[in-house]
Structure formats: structure tokens, C-alpha cells
XYZ file of C-alpha atoms in Angstrom:
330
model
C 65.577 13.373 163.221
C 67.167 16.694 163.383
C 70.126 15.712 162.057
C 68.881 13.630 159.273
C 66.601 16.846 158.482
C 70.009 19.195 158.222
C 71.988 16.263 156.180
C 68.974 16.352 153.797
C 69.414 20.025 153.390
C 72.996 19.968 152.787
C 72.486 17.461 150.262
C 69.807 18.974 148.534
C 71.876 22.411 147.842
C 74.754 19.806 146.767
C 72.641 18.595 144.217
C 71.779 22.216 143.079
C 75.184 23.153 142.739
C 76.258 20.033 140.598
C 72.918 20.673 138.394
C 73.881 24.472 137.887
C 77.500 23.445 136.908
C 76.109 21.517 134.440
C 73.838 23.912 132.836
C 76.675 26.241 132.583
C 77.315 28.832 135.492
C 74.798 31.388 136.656
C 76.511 34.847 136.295
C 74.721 38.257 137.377
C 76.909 41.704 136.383
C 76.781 45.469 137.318
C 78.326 47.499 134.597
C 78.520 51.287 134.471
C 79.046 52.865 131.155
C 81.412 55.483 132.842
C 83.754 55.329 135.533
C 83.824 59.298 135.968
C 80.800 62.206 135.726
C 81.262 65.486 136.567
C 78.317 65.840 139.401
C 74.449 65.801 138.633
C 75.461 64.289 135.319
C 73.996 60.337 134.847
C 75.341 57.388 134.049
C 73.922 54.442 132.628
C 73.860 51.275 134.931
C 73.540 47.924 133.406
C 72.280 44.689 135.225
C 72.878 41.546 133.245
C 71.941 37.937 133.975
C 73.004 34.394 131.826
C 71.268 31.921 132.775
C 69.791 28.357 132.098
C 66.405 29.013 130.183
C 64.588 26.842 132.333
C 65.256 28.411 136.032
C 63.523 31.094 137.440
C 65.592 33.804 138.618
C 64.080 37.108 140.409
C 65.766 40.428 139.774
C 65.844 42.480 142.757
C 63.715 45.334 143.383
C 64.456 48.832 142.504
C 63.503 51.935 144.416
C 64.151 55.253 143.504
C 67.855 55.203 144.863
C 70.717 53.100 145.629
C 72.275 54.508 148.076
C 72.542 57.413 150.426
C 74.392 59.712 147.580
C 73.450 57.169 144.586
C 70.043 58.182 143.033
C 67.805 56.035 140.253
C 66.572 58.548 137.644
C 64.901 55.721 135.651
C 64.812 51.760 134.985
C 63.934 49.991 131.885
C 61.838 46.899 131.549
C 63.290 43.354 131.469
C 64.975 42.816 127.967
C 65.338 38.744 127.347
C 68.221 37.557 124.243
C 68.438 34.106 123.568
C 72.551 32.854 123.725
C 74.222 30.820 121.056
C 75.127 28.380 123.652
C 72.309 25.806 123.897
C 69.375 26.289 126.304
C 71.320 29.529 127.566
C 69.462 33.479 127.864
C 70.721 36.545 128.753
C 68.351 39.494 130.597
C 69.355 42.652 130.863
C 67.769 45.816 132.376
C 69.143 49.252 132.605
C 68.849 51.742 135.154
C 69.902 55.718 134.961
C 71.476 57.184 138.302
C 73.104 60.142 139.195
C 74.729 61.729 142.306
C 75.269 65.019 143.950
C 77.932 64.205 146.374
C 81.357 64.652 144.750
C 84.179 61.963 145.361
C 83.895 58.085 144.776
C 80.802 56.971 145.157
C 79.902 52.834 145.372
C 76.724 50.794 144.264
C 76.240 48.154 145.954
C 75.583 44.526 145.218
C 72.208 43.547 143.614
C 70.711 40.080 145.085
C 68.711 37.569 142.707
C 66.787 35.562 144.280
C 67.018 31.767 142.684
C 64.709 29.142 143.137
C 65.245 25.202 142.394
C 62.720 22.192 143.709
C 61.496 24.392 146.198
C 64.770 25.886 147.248
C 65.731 28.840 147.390
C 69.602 30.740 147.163
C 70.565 33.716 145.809
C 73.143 35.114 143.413
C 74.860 38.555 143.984
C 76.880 40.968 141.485
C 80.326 42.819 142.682
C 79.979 46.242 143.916
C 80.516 48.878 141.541
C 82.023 52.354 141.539
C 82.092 55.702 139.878
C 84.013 58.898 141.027
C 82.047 61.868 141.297
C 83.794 65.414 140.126
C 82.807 68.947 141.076
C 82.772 71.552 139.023
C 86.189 73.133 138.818
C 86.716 76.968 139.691
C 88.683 79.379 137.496
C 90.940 80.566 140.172
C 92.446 83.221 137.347
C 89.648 85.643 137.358
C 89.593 86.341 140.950
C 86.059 87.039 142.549
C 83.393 87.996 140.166
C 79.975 89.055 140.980
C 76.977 86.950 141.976
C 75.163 86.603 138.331
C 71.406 88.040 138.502
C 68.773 85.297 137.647
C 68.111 84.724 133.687
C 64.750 86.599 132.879
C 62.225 84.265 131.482
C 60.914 84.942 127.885
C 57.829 86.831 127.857
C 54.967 84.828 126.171
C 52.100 85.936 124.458
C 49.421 84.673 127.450
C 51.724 87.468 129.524
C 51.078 90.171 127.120
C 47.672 89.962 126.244
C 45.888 91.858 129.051
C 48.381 94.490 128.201
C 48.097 94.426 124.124
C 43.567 94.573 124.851
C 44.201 97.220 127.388
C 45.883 99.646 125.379
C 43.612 98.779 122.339
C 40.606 99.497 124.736
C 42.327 103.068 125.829
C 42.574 103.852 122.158
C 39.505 103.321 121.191
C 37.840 105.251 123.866
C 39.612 108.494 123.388
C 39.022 107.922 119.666
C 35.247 107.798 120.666
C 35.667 110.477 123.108
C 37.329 113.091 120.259
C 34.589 111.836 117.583
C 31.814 112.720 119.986
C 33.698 115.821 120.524
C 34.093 116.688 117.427
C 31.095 116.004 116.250
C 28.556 117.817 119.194
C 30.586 121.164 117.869
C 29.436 120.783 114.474
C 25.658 120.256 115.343
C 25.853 116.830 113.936
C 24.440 113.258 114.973
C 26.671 111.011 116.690
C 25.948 108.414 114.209
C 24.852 109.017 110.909
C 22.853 106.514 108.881
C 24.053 105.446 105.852
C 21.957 107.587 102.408
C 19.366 105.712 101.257
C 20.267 104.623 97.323
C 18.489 106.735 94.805
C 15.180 105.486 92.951
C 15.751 105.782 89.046
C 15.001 108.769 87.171
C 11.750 106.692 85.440
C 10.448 105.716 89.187
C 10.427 108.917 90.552
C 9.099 110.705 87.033
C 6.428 108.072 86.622
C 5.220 108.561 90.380
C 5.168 112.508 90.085
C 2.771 111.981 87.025
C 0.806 109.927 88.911
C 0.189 112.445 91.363
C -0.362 115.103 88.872
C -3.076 112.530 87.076
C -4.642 112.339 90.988
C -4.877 115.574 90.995
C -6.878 116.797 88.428
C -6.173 120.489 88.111
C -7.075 120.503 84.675
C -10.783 120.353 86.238
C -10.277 123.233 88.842
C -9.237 125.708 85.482
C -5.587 125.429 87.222
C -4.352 124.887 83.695
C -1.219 126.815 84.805
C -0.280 124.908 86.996
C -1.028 121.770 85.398
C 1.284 122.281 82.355
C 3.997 123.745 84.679
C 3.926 120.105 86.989
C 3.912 118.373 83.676
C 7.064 119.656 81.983
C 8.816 120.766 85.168
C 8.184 116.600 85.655
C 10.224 115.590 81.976
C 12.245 118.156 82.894
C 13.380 116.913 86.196
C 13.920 113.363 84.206
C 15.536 114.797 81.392
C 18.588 115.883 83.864
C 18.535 112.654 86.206
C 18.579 110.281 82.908
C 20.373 112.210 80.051
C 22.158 114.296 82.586
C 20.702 117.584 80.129
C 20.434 120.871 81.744
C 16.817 121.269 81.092
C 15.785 122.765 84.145
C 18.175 125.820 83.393
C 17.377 125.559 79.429
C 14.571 126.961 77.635
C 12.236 124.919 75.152
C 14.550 125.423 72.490
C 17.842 124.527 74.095
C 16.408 121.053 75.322
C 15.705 120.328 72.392
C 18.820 121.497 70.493
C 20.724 119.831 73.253
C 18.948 116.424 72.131
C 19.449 117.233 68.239
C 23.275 117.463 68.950
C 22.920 113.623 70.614
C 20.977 112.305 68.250
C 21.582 108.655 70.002
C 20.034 109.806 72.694
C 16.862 109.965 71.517
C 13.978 108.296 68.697
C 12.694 111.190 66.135
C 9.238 110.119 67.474
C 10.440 110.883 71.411
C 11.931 113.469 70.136
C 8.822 114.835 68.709
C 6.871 114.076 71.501
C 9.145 116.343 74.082
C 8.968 119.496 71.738
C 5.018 119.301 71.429
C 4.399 118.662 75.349
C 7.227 121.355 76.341
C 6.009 123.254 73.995
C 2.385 123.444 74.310
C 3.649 124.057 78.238
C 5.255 126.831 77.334
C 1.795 128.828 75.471
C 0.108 128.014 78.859
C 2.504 129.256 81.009
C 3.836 132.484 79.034
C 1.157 133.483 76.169
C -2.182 132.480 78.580
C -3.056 129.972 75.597
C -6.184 128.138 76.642
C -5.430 124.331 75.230
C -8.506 122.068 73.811
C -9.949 119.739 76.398
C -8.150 116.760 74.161
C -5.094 118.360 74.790
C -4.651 118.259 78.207
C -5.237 113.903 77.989
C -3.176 113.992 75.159
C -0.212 115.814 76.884
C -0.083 113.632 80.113
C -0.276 110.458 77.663
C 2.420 111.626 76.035
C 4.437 112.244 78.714
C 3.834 108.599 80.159
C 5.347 107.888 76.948
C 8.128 109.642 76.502
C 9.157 108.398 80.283
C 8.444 104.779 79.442
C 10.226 104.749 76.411
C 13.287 106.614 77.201
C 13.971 105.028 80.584
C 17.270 102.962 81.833
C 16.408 99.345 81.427
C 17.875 97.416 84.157
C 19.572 93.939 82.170
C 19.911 92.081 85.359
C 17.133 91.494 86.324
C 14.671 93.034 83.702
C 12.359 94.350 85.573
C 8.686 93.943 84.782
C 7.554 95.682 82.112
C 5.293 99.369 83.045
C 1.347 98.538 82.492
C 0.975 102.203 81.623
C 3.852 102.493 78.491
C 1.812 103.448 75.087
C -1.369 103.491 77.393
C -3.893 105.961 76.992
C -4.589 108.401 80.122
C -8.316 109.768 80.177
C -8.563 112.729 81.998
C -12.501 113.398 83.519
């Protein structure tokens, strides 16, 4: 039984060798793309199989070196290319090695594994070689030197603490002369920004109000009264027409207005001269006005402000309750 089990065999692989003859032989290379690399450089390492397209042919394994001095960098998948002979592919893979070890250096055979009707061979490729070369030495320059390592670039991660830390010395000792500098001149450390002035009619319109409160007229403080009054227009005169009439007499207002006739309406015109005038008898001559007057004079006034003042286009503002109204003193 033995026997008859080993002639089977035997027979069996004969069969598998006639059949593979007649599908064309089963060929498995190892090329290199270069015989010769100076050391650490790679080569490229191609494994090629032609074969029937209807057998089923393992390629062998690949770890990460070939060898004791022969070293896989990297392997490419299976590549399959159809032959012009009939029934016929090619598969190639690729592989990248290298090797540190100068002088000839060998791959050795890769094994595919066949199998056929539940037998199994295999199929080998010839041992291939590449020489190795070391780097050659410039005996002509005699000994040199041992070269210092190449300084890496400095990056901007490296630099930052440095770039923030001298920022954050500058601006204390700017803060520390600025405090300095300001605790000898008696001065805040921080100053707050001037509040923006009210217009000329705002704060002219708000002092009349006042004097209205007042009532001094009442108290026989007519003095004072007609002084608060045209010291009032006077104080808008300057703000809005930019008119010396706190340093100007009566007179030299009013010239001062007659030379800038645009300036000015004849009938706000008019209305200046009587109030600064009238002012003027109480103050200087004693003149004792009318009770009329002194309603007429603060009406006036109101009007004179209200009429003259610096209309803001955008946005109007609302228009003043009190312009052409008539103040009653009691």
C-alpha cells in the first residue's frame, strides 16, 4: 500500500509538470535596478511572476529585511498585467532596500508557494547581488578637523517667550517712568478723558433759567439782575460768534455785529442793543426800569438765544418750547 501511495505521488507531480508545460512555463525573477550604490543609498528590487491566469501562486512574505546587511525600506502592493500571450498574467511587486555594510552584498532567493489539485510545490528566483561602496576619502587634504554639529534654525515657537519677555520689560519701565514722572508734577496717574462741551445755546438757555428761578427782580436786586442777564448774552455772544463781548463795551458789541452783518437779523440785532443797553442804565446810571421791563428783557433774551443758536443738521434737534415765548415775571 505504501508503495502504491508513493507511485501515486510521483505520478501526480508528473502530471503537474506536463500541465504547466503546457500552459507555458512558470517563471519568478529578482531584478535590481542597480548593480552598485554607494552605502545607505536604496535600490529598487523588483519581484516578477508570469504565470497561467488560472493557478494560484503565493508570493512569499516580506519582513522588514532580507538579510543580515540587506534591509527592506518599503514594499508595494501586488500589481497584476494581463500578457498578450493567451490566458497568460504577469504580477509584479517592488520592494526598496538598502545596506550599510560596504562590499558585495547578496539577496537571496524568494520561494512561491504553488498549489495544483491539492498539491503543493514551489517556485524559486536566482539570487541576486549588488556591491556596496563606501564613501571615498580625499587623501590630498591631509587631516582636517572634526566638523561641529549644524545649528538648527531657530523657529518662531523658540523665540516667543523671549520676543513677550522683553515686550513685558518695556512696558513696565515705561509705566514705572510715567508714574514717575507724573507723582513729580502733582498729577493723577490716569487722567480721564474732558468731557465734550455743551453748545453755547444749552448752557445760555440754562443760565437764564436760573436767573428766571431766581427772581431778584422781586428782592429790589435789580443790579444784579440786569448784570446776570447780559453778562449771560454776553458769555454766548463769545462761545457762538466767537465776539469779544465780555472785554467790549455796549457799543463795541454791537459795532462788532454791524461790521458782520451775516451774522446777525436787524431784528436780533435790535434786540441785543435794547437788553445790553437797558443793562447798562441799571448797572452804571442807577436807572430804575418799569416793572414791564424787567419781563420784557428776559423774553427778549430767550429770544435772541433761540434765534441765533447753531442748529445741529444731523439730527435736528427738537425744536426749544420757550423760542418767541413770553416769560412772566411775578
Amino acid at each position: 500500500m505504501k508503495k502504491l501511495k508513493n507511485i501515486a505521488i510521483v505520478l501526480s507531480l508528473f502530471v503537474l509538470q506536463v500541465q504547466l508545460a503546457q500552459a507555458q512555463q512558470i517563471q519568478a525573477r529578482a531584478v535590481l535596478d542597480s548593480t552598485n550604490i554607494l552605502i545607505g543609498d536604496q535600490v529598487n528590487l523588483r519581484l516578477e511572476l508570469s504565470q497561467p491566469n488560472n493557478l494560484d501562486i503565493e508570493f512569499p512574505a516580506i519582513g522588514d529585511s532580507l538579510s543580515a546587511s540587506v534591509e527592506v525600506i518599503a514594499q508595494s502592493p501586488l500589481d497584476t498585467f494581463e500578457l498578450d500571450e493567451e490566458n497568460q498574467i504577469r504580477i509584479i511587486q517592488n520592494l526598496t532596500i538598502t545596506s550599510f555594510d560596504s562590499g558585495q552584498q547578496v539577496v537571496p532567493p524568494f520561494y512561491f508557494r504553488l498549489k495544483y489539485d491539492n498539491l503543493y510545490d514551489s517556485i524559486e528566483t536566482l539570487p541576486a547581488s549588488f556591491f556596496v561602496h563606501s564613501m571615498p576619502l580625499d587623501t590630498t587634504k591631509g587631516p582636517v578637523d572634526i566638523k561641529k554639529p549644524y545649528g538648527a534654525p531657530v523657529t518662531l515657537k523658540e523665540v516667543t517667550p523671549y520676543i513677550l519677555g522683553v515686550i513685558l520689560i518695556g512696558a513696565l519701565i515705561f509705566f514705572l517712568f510715567y508714574y514717575i514722572q507724573r507723582r513729580r508734577k502733582n498729577k493723577p496717574l490716569f487722567v480721564k478723558p474732558p468731557k465734550p462741551k455743551e453748545p453755547a445755546h444749552v448752557i445760555a438757555l440754562r443760565e437764564l433759567d436760573r436767573i428766571k428761578d431766581e427772581k431778584l427782580w422781586q428782592t429790589e436786586h435789580l443790579k444784579d439782575y440786569y448784570s446776570m442777564v447780559s453778562d449771560t448774552l454776553r458769555t454766548y455772544i463769545e462761545d457762538r460768534f466767537n465776539i469779544q463781548a465780555m472785554e467790549y463795551t455796549t457799543e463795541e458789541t454791537i459795532q462788532a455785529f454791524e461790521r458782520q452783518k451775516e451774522l446777525l437779523s436787524g431784528k436780533s440785532l435790535e434786540e441785543l442793543k435794547s437788553i445790553l443797553s437797558l443793562s447798562d442804565l441799571v448797572k452804571f446810571a442807577k436807572y430804575t426800569p418799569l416793572p414791564d421791563d424787567h419781563n420784557l428783557t428776559l423774553m427778549n433774551a430767550y429770544f435772541f438765544v433761540n434765534q441765533t443758536k447753531l442748529e445741529d443738521k444731523k439730527p435736528t434737534p427738537p425744536k426749544d418750547d420757550r423760542e418767541g415765548e413770553e416769560v412772566e415775571l411775578k
